[in-house]
PDB file of C-alpha atoms in Angstrom:
ATOM      1  CA  MET A   1     -26.839 -36.458  30.304  1.00 50.00           C
ATOM      2  CA  PHE A   2     -23.433 -37.934  31.081  1.00 66.00           C
ATOM      3  CA  ASP A   3     -21.196 -38.193  28.076  1.00 76.00           C
ATOM      4  CA  LEU A   4     -19.471 -41.525  28.687  1.00 76.00           C
ATOM      5  CA  GLY A   5     -17.542 -43.233  25.927  1.00 86.00           C
ATOM      6  CA  MET A   6     -16.381 -46.845  25.697  1.00 89.00           C
ATOM      7  CA  THR A   7     -13.026 -46.141  27.361  1.00 91.00           C
ATOM      8  CA  GLU A   8     -14.664 -44.435  30.367  1.00 90.00           C
ATOM      9  CA  MET A   9     -17.161 -47.286  30.783  1.00 85.00           C
ATOM     10  CA  LEU A  10     -14.332 -49.825  30.567  1.00 89.00           C
ATOM     11  CA  VAL A  11     -12.370 -47.995  33.273  1.00 91.00           C
ATOM     12  CA  VAL A  12     -15.473 -47.868  35.514  1.00 86.00           C
ATOM     13  CA  GLY A  13     -16.053 -51.580  34.923  1.00 85.00           C
ATOM     14  CA  VAL A  14     -12.459 -52.512  35.827  1.00 89.00           C
ATOM     15  CA  VAL A  15     -12.566 -50.356  38.987  1.00 90.00           C
ATOM     16  CA  ALA A  16     -15.933 -51.880  39.963  1.00 86.00           C
ATOM     17  CA  LEU A  17     -14.537 -55.397  39.362  1.00 86.00           C
ATOM     18  CA  ILE A  18     -11.585 -54.665  41.634  1.00 90.00           C
ATOM     19  CA  VAL A  19     -13.568 -52.873  44.376  1.00 90.00           C
ATOM     20  CA  VAL A  20     -16.766 -54.977  44.439  1.00 87.00           C
ATOM     21  CA  GLY A  21     -15.384 -58.271  43.274  1.00 87.00           C
ATOM     22  CA  PRO A  22     -16.474 -60.664  40.539  1.00 87.00           C
ATOM     23  CA  LYS A  23     -19.113 -62.351  42.718  1.00 89.00           C
ATOM     24  CA  ASP A  24     -21.167 -59.214  43.555  1.00 89.00           C
ATOM     25  CA  LEU A  25     -20.621 -57.361  40.256  1.00 86.00           C
ATOM     26  CA  PRO A  26     -23.814 -58.600  38.454  1.00 88.00           C
ATOM     27  CA  VAL A  27     -25.922 -57.578  41.455  1.00 90.00           C
ATOM     28  CA  LEU A  28     -24.352 -54.084  41.415  1.00 87.00           C
ATOM     29  CA  PHE A  29     -25.023 -53.639  37.681  1.00 85.00           C
ATOM     30  CA  ARG A  30     -28.655 -54.776  38.133  1.00 92.00           C
ATOM     31  CA  LYS A  31     -29.192 -52.223  40.920  1.00 93.00           C
ATOM     32  CA  VAL A  32     -27.582 -49.428  38.861  1.00 88.00           C
ATOM     33  CA  GLY A  33     -29.824 -50.321  35.886  1.00 92.00           C
ATOM     34  CA  GLU A  34     -32.969 -50.221  38.055  1.00 96.00           C
ATOM     35  CA  PHE A  35     -31.907 -46.824  39.452  1.00 95.00           C
ATOM     36  CA  VAL A  36     -31.316 -45.391  35.978  1.00 94.00           C
ATOM     37  CA  GLY A  37     -34.698 -46.761  34.794  1.00 95.00           C
ATOM     38  CA  ARG A  38     -36.497 -45.099  37.718  1.00 96.00           C
ATOM     39  CA  MET A  39     -34.778 -41.785  36.971  1.00 95.00           C
ATOM     40  CA  LYS A  40     -35.827 -41.952  33.309  1.00 95.00           C
ATOM     41  CA  GLY A  41     -39.416 -42.719  34.348  1.00 95.00           C
ATOM     42  CA  MET A  42     -39.432 -39.693  36.659  1.00 95.00           C
ATOM     43  CA  ALA A  43     -38.129 -37.499  33.822  1.00 95.00           C
ATOM     44  CA  ARG A  44     -40.898 -38.757  31.511  1.00 95.00           C
ATOM     45  CA  GLU A  45     -43.558 -38.055  34.158  1.00 95.00           C
ATOM     46  CA  PHE A  46     -42.190 -34.546  34.720  1.00 94.00           C
ATOM     47  CA  SER A  47     -42.163 -33.805  30.997  1.00 93.00           C
ATOM     48  CA  SER A  48     -45.724 -35.053  30.498  1.00 92.00           C
ATOM     49  CA  ALA A  49     -46.904 -32.997  33.505  1.00 91.00           C
ATOM     50  CA  MET A  50     -45.322 -29.863  32.050  1.00 88.00           C
ATOM     51  CA  ASN A  51     -46.990 -30.496  28.658  1.00 85.00           C
ATOM     52  CA  ALA A  52     -50.352 -30.974  30.346  1.00 86.00           C
ATOM     53  CA  ALA A  53     -49.944 -27.701  32.283  1.00 84.00           C
ATOM     54  CA  ALA A  54     -49.011 -25.935  29.043  1.00 78.00           C
ATOM     55  CA  ASP A  55     -52.132 -27.292  27.336  1.00 79.00           C
ATOM     56  CA  GLU A  56     -54.287 -26.055  30.196  1.00 79.00           C
ATOM     57  CA  ALA A  57     -52.699 -22.586  30.059  1.00 77.00           C
ATOM     58  CA  GLY A  58     -53.165 -22.318  26.264  1.00 79.00           C
ATOM     59  CA  ILE A  59     -49.490 -22.002  25.408  1.00 77.00           C
ATOM     60  CA  LYS A  60     -49.814 -24.317  22.404  1.00 76.00           C
ATOM     61  CA  GLU A  61     -52.479 -22.072  20.907  1.00 80.00           C
ATOM     62  CA  THR A  62     -50.270 -19.019  21.506  1.00 82.00           C
ATOM     63  CA  ALA A  63     -47.305 -20.767  19.886  1.00 80.00           C
ATOM     64  CA  ALA A  64     -49.460 -21.668  16.859  1.00 80.00           C
ATOM     65  CA  SER A  65     -50.643 -18.054  16.498  1.00 81.00           C
ATOM     66  CA  LEU A  66     -47.031 -16.815  16.755  1.00 80.00           C
ATOM     67  CA  ARG A  67     -46.048 -19.251  13.999  1.00 79.00           C
ATOM     68  CA  LYS A  68     -48.840 -17.916  11.808  1.00 76.00           C
ATOM     69  CA  MET A  69     -47.786 -14.334  12.473  1.00 73.00           C
ATOM     70  CA  SER A  70     -44.184 -15.064  11.540  1.00 74.00           C
ATOM     71  CA  ASP A  71     -45.179 -16.703   8.254  1.00 70.00           C
ATOM     72  CA  PRO A  72     -43.527 -14.766   5.372  1.00 64.00           C
ATOM     73  CA  LYS A  73     -46.687 -14.789   3.279  1.00 64.00           C
ATOM     74  CA  GLN A  74     -48.729 -13.351   6.122  1.00 61.00           C
ATOM     75  CA  MET A  75     -46.154 -10.597   6.792  1.00 64.00           C
ATOM     76  CA  GLY A  76     -45.790  -9.553   3.141  1.00 67.00           C
ATOM     77  CA  LEU A  77     -42.207 -10.758   2.903  1.00 67.00           C
ATOM     78  CA  ASP A  78     -43.019 -12.646  -0.256  1.00 68.00           C
ATOM     79  CA  GLY A  79     -43.470  -9.266  -2.014  1.00 70.00           C
ATOM     80  CA  ILE A  80     -40.003  -8.210  -0.848  1.00 74.00           C
ATOM     81  CA  ASN A  81     -38.544 -11.467  -2.149  1.00 73.00           C
ATOM     82  CA  GLU A  82     -40.171 -10.863  -5.542  1.00 74.00           C
ATOM     83  CA  ALA A  83     -38.725  -7.339  -5.682  1.00 72.00           C
ATOM     84  CA  VAL A  84     -35.272  -8.705  -4.907  1.00 73.00           C
ATOM     85  CA  ASP A  85     -35.681 -11.280  -7.664  1.00 73.00           C
ATOM     86  CA  ASP A  86     -36.441  -8.429 -10.085  1.00 68.00           C
ATOM     87  CA  LEU A  87     -33.165  -6.751  -9.093  1.00 67.00           C
ATOM     88  CA  LYS A  88     -31.274  -9.947  -9.795  1.00 68.00           C
ATOM     89  CA  SER A  89     -32.378  -9.811 -13.416  1.00 68.00           C
ATOM     90  CA  TRP A  90     -30.925  -6.285 -13.916  1.00 62.00           C
ATOM     91  CA  ASP A  91     -29.683  -5.615 -17.438  1.00 67.00           C
ATOM     92  CA  PRO A  92     -26.552  -3.412 -17.679  1.00 63.00           C
ATOM     93  CA  ASP A  93     -27.429  -2.436 -21.279  1.00 69.00           C
ATOM     94  CA  SER A  94     -30.678  -0.814 -20.186  1.00 73.00           C
ATOM     95  CA  GLU A  95     -31.093   2.949 -19.710  1.00 75.00           C
ATOM     96  CA  THR A  96     -30.436   2.563 -16.009  1.00 75.00           C
ATOM     97  CA  GLY A  97     -27.196   0.728 -16.749  1.00 75.00           C
ATOM     98  CA  LYS A  98     -26.104   3.465 -19.153  1.00 79.00           C
ATOM     99  CA  LEU A  99     -26.863   6.132 -16.561  1.00 83.00           C
ATOM    100  CA  SER A 100     -24.861   4.295 -13.931  1.00 82.00           C
ATOM    101  CA  GLU A 101     -21.875   4.090 -16.308  1.00 85.00           C
ATOM    102  CA  GLN A 102     -22.197   7.828 -16.998  1.00 88.00           C
ATOM    103  CA  ARG A 103     -22.278   8.517 -13.267  1.00 90.00           C
ATOM    104  CA  LYS A 104     -19.111   6.478 -12.768  1.00 90.00           C
ATOM    105  CA  LEU A 105     -17.342   8.464 -15.498  1.00 91.00           C
ATOM    106  CA  ASP A 106     -18.535  11.771 -14.011  1.00 93.00           C
ATOM    107  CA  LYS A 107     -17.326  10.680 -10.588  1.00 93.00           C
ATOM    108  CA  LEU A 108     -13.872   9.862 -11.980  1.00 93.00           C
ATOM    109  CA  LYS A 109     -13.701  13.258 -13.721  1.00 94.00           C
ATOM    110  CA  ILE A 110     -14.623  15.051 -10.497  1.00 95.00           C
ATOM    111  CA  GLN A 111     -12.008  13.115  -8.551  1.00 94.00           C
ATOM    112  CA  GLU A 112      -9.348  13.937 -11.151  1.00 94.00           C
ATOM    113  CA  ALA A 113     -10.245  17.643 -11.166  1.00 94.00           C
ATOM    114  CA  THR A 114     -10.162  17.732  -7.370  1.00 94.00           C
ATOM    115  CA  ALA A 115      -6.752  16.047  -7.313  1.00 93.00           C
ATOM    116  CA  ASN A 116      -5.377  18.525  -9.884  1.00 95.00           C
ATOM    117  CA  ALA A 117      -6.721  21.494  -7.896  1.00 94.00           C
ATOM    118  CA  ALA A 118      -5.193  20.132  -4.700  1.00 94.00           C
ATOM    119  CA  ALA A 119      -1.812  19.673  -6.404  1.00 94.00           C
ATOM    120  CA  ALA A 120      -1.923  23.234  -7.805  1.00 95.00           C
ATOM    121  CA  ARG A 121      -2.849  24.632  -4.387  1.00 95.00           C
ATOM    122  CA  GLN A 122      -0.027  22.710  -2.746  1.00 95.00           C
ATOM    123  CA  ALA A 123       2.506  23.960  -5.333  1.00 94.00           C
ATOM    124  CA  LYS A 124       1.301  27.546  -4.768  1.00 95.00           C
ATOM    125  CA  GLU A 125       1.723  27.153  -0.995  1.00 95.00           C
ATOM    126  CA  VAL A 126       5.258  25.838  -1.512  1.00 94.00           C
ATOM    127  CA  ARG A 127       6.142  28.828  -3.719  1.00 95.00           C
ATOM    128  CA  GLU A 128       4.681  31.256  -1.174  1.00 95.00           C
ATOM    129  CA  ALA A 129       6.584  29.595   1.665  1.00 93.00           C
ATOM    130  CA  HIS A 130       9.815  29.776  -0.340  1.00 93.00           C
ATOM    131  CA  ALA A 131       9.253  33.468  -1.117  1.00 93.00           C
ATOM    132  CA  ALA A 132       8.491  34.187   2.548  1.00 92.00           C
ATOM    133  CA  ARG A 133      11.667  32.391   3.615  1.00 92.00           C
ATOM    134  CA  GLU A 134      13.750  34.393   1.119  1.00 91.00           C
ATOM    135  CA  ALA A 135      12.157  37.644   2.339  1.00 90.00           C
ATOM    136  CA  ALA A 136      12.936  36.711   5.947  1.00 89.00           C
ATOM    137  CA  GLU A 137      16.559  35.987   5.033  1.00 88.00           C
ATOM    138  CA  ALA A 138      16.798  39.313   3.198  1.00 88.00           C
ATOM    139  CA  LYS A 139      15.443  41.143   6.265  1.00 86.00           C
ATOM    140  CA  LYS A 140      17.994  39.432   8.473  1.00 85.00           C
ATOM    141  CA  ALA A 141      20.835  40.425   6.117  1.00 83.00           C
ATOM    142  CA  ALA A 142      19.704  44.076   5.682  1.00 76.00           C
ATOM    143  CA  PRO A 143      19.922  45.152   9.381  1.00 62.00           C
ATOM    144  CA  LYS A 144      23.483  43.790   9.662  1.00 57.00           C
ATOM    145  CA  LYS A 145      24.658  46.086   6.877  1.00 52.00           C
ATOM    146  CA  LYS A 146      23.028  49.119   8.491  1.00 51.00           C
ATOM    147  CA  THR A 147      24.620  48.437  11.860  1.00 53.00           C
ATOM    148  CA  ALA A 148      28.026  48.107  10.201  1.00 51.00           C
ATOM    149  CA  ALA A 149      27.543  51.521   8.553  1.00 51.00           C
ATOM    150  CA  LYS A 150      26.500  53.067  11.880  1.00 53.00           C
ATOM    151  CA  LYS A 151      29.598  51.718  13.593  1.00 53.00           C
ATOM    152  CA  THR A 152      31.910  53.291  11.042  1.00 53.00           C
ATOM    153  CA  THR A 153      30.224  56.662  11.497  1.00 52.00           C
ATOM    154  CA  ALA A 154      30.566  56.339  15.236  1.00 48.00           C
ATOM    155  CA  LYS A 155      34.319  55.731  14.910  1.00 50.00           C
ATOM    156  CA  LYS A 156      34.914  58.888  12.909  1.00 52.00           C
ATOM    157  CA  PRO A 157      34.261  61.290  15.786  1.00 52.00           C
ATOM    158  CA  ALA A 158      36.651  59.297  17.904  1.00 50.00           C
ATOM    159  CA  SER A 159      39.351  59.779  15.278  1.00 48.00           C
ATOM    160  CA  LYS A 160      38.681  63.539  15.302  1.00 49.00           C
ATOM    161  CA  ALA A 161      39.379  63.566  18.996  1.00 47.00           C
ATOM    162  CA  THR A 162      42.693  61.826  18.358  1.00 48.00           C
ATOM    163  CA  ASN A 163      43.603  64.439  15.690  1.00 49.00           C
ATOM    164  CA  ALA A 164      44.375  66.851  18.515  1.00 48.00           C
ATOM    165  CA  LYS A 165      47.475  64.836  19.223  1.00 50.00           C
ATOM    166  CA  LYS A 166      49.450  64.522  16.019  1.00 51.00           C
ATOM    167  CA  PRO A 167      51.785  61.640  16.924  1.00 53.00           C
ATOM    168  CA  ALA A 168      48.868  59.478  18.091  1.00 51.00           C
ATOM    169  CA  ALA A 169      46.863  60.305  14.966  1.00 49.00           C
ATOM    170  CA  LYS A 170      49.555  58.877  12.687  1.00 51.00           C
ATOM    171  CA  LYS A 171      49.568  55.584  14.595  1.00 53.00           C
ATOM    172  CA  THR A 172      45.767  55.223  14.499  1.00 53.00           C
ATOM    173  CA  ALA A 173      45.685  56.054  10.793  1.00 51.00           C
ATOM    174  CA  ALA A 174      48.237  53.303  10.130  1.00 50.00           C
ATOM    175  CA  LYS A 175      46.175  50.839  12.150  1.00 53.00           C
ATOM    176  CA  LYS A 176      42.970  51.776  10.330  1.00 54.00           C
ATOM    177  CA  SER A 177      44.522  51.296   6.922  1.00 53.00           C
ATOM    178  CA  ALA A 178      45.850  47.837   7.960  1.00 49.00           C
ATOM    179  CA  ALA A 179      42.548  46.724   9.468  1.00 48.00           C
ATOM    180  CA  PRO A 180      40.396  46.883   6.294  1.00 51.00           C
ATOM    181  CA  LYS A 181      42.972  44.817   4.380  1.00 49.00           C
ATOM    182  CA  ALA A 182      42.844  42.048   7.004  1.00 45.00           C
ATOM    183  CA  THR A 183      39.036  41.922   6.987  1.00 47.00           C
ATOM    184  CA  ALA A 184      39.012  41.848   3.209  1.00 46.00           C
ATOM    185  CA  LYS A 185      41.362  38.853   3.220  1.00 47.00           C
ATOM    186  CA  LYS A 186      39.145  37.001   5.683  1.00 48.00           C
ATOM    187  CA  SER A 187      35.975  37.599   3.699  1.00 47.00           C
ATOM    188  CA  THR A 188      37.515  36.446   0.423  1.00 48.00           C
ATOM    189  CA  SER A 189      39.103  33.299   1.842  1.00 48.00           C
ATOM    190  CA  LYS A 190      35.937  31.898   3.423  1.00 53.00           C
ATOM    191  CA  PRO A 191      32.558  32.165   1.663  1.00 54.00           C
ATOM    192  CA  SER A 192      29.758  32.963   4.074  1.00 51.00           C
ATOM    193  CA  ALA A 193      26.618  30.867   4.612  1.00 51.00           C
ATOM    194  CA  LYS A 194      24.567  33.486   2.751  1.00 50.00           C
ATOM    195  CA  ASP A 195      26.712  33.111  -0.357  1.00 50.00           C
ATOM    196  CA  LYS A 196      26.229  29.347  -0.320  1.00 50.00           C
ATOM    197  CA  ALA A 197      22.400  29.680  -0.153  1.00 47.00           C
TER     198      ALA A 197
END
């Protein structure tokens, strides 16, 4: 009930010696012993009364029948144990063992074929993505060239309007001939991002 070790009992004894005194200490221990004895007797009486009530109610018979019902031989568990023992003596060189080895090999072949197919599919997707990216870059580059051509055609009518005035036409012609040389120098000195790709 109480888990008292030697050190705890020694401490209690020393405290009792100091509080009660050496003269009355044996009387105190005798009274404590009688009290503990009475408590144990009451616990025994209570336990025997509970057992008697259980006997009258038939609980012991019910417990015995439950034990019989849970017996492995009664429940057929001994047959299961025998079947498990048969599995323990399995021979890998038997036909079943050979079939299981064949199944393992087939499984490995299937896994390898699946991995190869996945790698081929992934490589195909990469090629398609690369081709799509190149096509998108080509589309971006193509409209820029067309707009440059349209701009030059739009400038020509403006130059026709300037032809009406001869002195102004000579100046614009000189500017036009100088402008393409400057743009050509710029394009040759710095390679564009498209050329790098």
